Amino acid sequence: MKFHDLTIQEIRQKLRSGVLTSVELTQACLARIKATDDRLNAFITVCEEEALAAAAVADQQLAAGDTGLLTGIPVAVKDIFNTLDIRTTCGSKILANYVSPYDATVVAKLRQQGAVIVGKLNMDEFAMGSSSENSAAGVVRNPWDTERVPGGSSGGSAAAVAAGQVVATLGTDTGGSVRQPASHCGVVGLKPTYGRVSRYGVVAYASSLDQVGPVAGNVEDCALMLGVVAGYDPADSTSVDCPVPDYLENLKDGVAGKKIGLPKEYFIAGLDPDIKRAVEAAIETYRQLGAEIVEVSLPHTDYSVACYYLIAMAEASSNLARYDGVRFGLRKDIGKGLTGMYQQTRTAGFGDEVKRRIMLGTYALSSGYYDAYYLKAQKVRTLIRHDFLAVFEQVDLLLTPVAPTPAFKIGEMVNDPLQMYLSDIFTVPINLAGTCGLSLPCGLSAGGLPIGLQLIGKPFAEADILQAAYAFEQATDWNARVPKL
Ligand code: GLN
């Protein structure tokens, strides 16, 4: 079963008219997972029985005229979202058997709209990574080429959609973790504006940057999923109380007359030639669709990666202090007192990348270095945000590549963290600025790997980038391509 040629709305139509039942659809997903996941490892937990039971309930609701936006639709969520009764590991040994006593707000919202939750998706441990190689549950593989990474940290969320294992998924994006895997797997992924979606019940990585975002097979589904999860939540004080537009309403309005900016700092020499060619062709498509293309400048771009990794690691070191063997998950205690128990637990529970970041983050926050690193990074962050706000005075949206190369080989970068961090150059500035961005397929490399296009919008203007993405998707056929698995 593949869903790429059917939108959620079309599947809903079939479910409502009785041509298809949710149980049949869920069975097809489970069969697809069984047939492919030994190669992909996109799932950490598959909950077959619960999913089939939820599908049976959905079928009854559909027969009774239920109008939920996702009633009976099989979805899955990154294993960073708390789910009542399904374990939440966050890709870490330290949470290997952790079961949350409550659902994350976004999970509750999916369930309220009738979604069937099929399982929890693989990811880099605590969302730290760009390749989904840092998971206690093992490496995730790219459905287009299983020798390659799917991107990260929401690699499972993107691979599962690309492989047709489920219709849509949720991921999180702190510095690119929805957009970059979407780009590497040839699907659509959106990082909403900071504050657009509740993070209540989402395991925290870097709290001033984390956002929840949908991954889907097409732009319309991505818009629909965003509509389901977006909105103010009194349980998350960083969520913003402003109305959620109907993202489907103006989706088809096109881009004629829109001003699209190309930040010159994102079109540097050294960009992979396949990416350059695909993005340039996309620019041409937008021109033909009636958009006005202008060059703009985001002068502080060069500082983004350094600034991001300082802030993200500092916040991570603070957030991860809570895994002390007392309140959550794993405990190792060999009788060396309280400090010994902390040490043993954290030594055994965290993987290398997480440890590296806790150490670097703690260092950056320590007295004597705080001003030089953390405080400085916060100031640079403000400059980066101002770059974006200034540019959005001139243009409606920005167009850039998502990643400097297509999906790389498993193992190629994992021993060179700095190189891996540098590959986040085009995605982290958007999180630092707190605005929204999406990735959608815009080409294939000479080696047949998907290439993504990034559209960046004004704060809370998700509808604008979805509209522009939809126009591009209709004008091209890149998003119709699916991996042969
Ligand atoms: N690759 C980035 C990091 O490792 C982004 C991860 C994310 O967005 N969660 O921090």
PDB file of C-alpha atoms in Angstrom, residues 272-285 442-445 451-453 472 478:
ATOM      1  CA  ASP A 272      26.362  20.352  -4.028  1.00  0.00           C
ATOM      2  CA  PRO A 273      25.845  20.756  -7.804  1.00  0.00           C
ATOM      3  CA  ASP A 274      22.709  18.570  -7.832  1.00  0.00           C
ATOM      4  CA  ILE A 275      21.146  20.688  -5.081  1.00  0.00           C
ATOM      5  CA  LYS A 276      22.097  23.895  -6.865  1.00  0.00           C
ATOM      6  CA  ARG A 277      20.558  22.686 -10.127  1.00  0.00           C
ATOM      7  CA  ALA A 278      17.323  21.525  -8.446  1.00  0.00           C
ATOM      8  CA  VAL A 279      16.882  24.709  -6.419  1.00  0.00           C
ATOM      9  CA  GLU A 280      17.616  26.915  -9.431  1.00  0.00           C
ATOM     10  CA  ALA A 281      15.008  25.016 -11.435  1.00  0.00           C
ATOM     11  CA  ALA A 282      12.536  25.556  -8.595  1.00  0.00           C
ATOM     12  CA  ILE A 283      13.233  29.292  -8.674  1.00  0.00           C
ATOM     13  CA  GLU A 284      12.468  29.261 -12.401  1.00  0.00           C
ATOM     14  CA  THR A 285       9.202  27.419 -11.744  1.00  0.00           C
ATOM     15  CA  CYS A 442      12.085  19.665  -5.726  1.00  0.00           C
ATOM     16  CA  GLY A 443      14.269  17.178  -7.558  1.00  0.00           C
ATOM     17  CA  LEU A 444      16.426  14.097  -7.580  1.00  0.00           C
ATOM     18  CA  SER A 445      20.213  13.933  -7.528  1.00  0.00           C
ATOM     19  CA  ILE A 451      16.322  16.921  -2.873  1.00  0.00           C
ATOM     20  CA  GLY A 452      14.244  19.314  -0.792  1.00  0.00           C
ATOM     21  CA  LEU A 453      13.381  22.958  -1.201  1.00  0.00           C
ATOM     22  CA  PHE A 472       4.985  24.238  -6.729  1.00  0.00           C
ATOM     23  CA  TRP A 478       8.698  15.625  -7.900  1.00  0.00           C
TER      24      TRP A 478
END
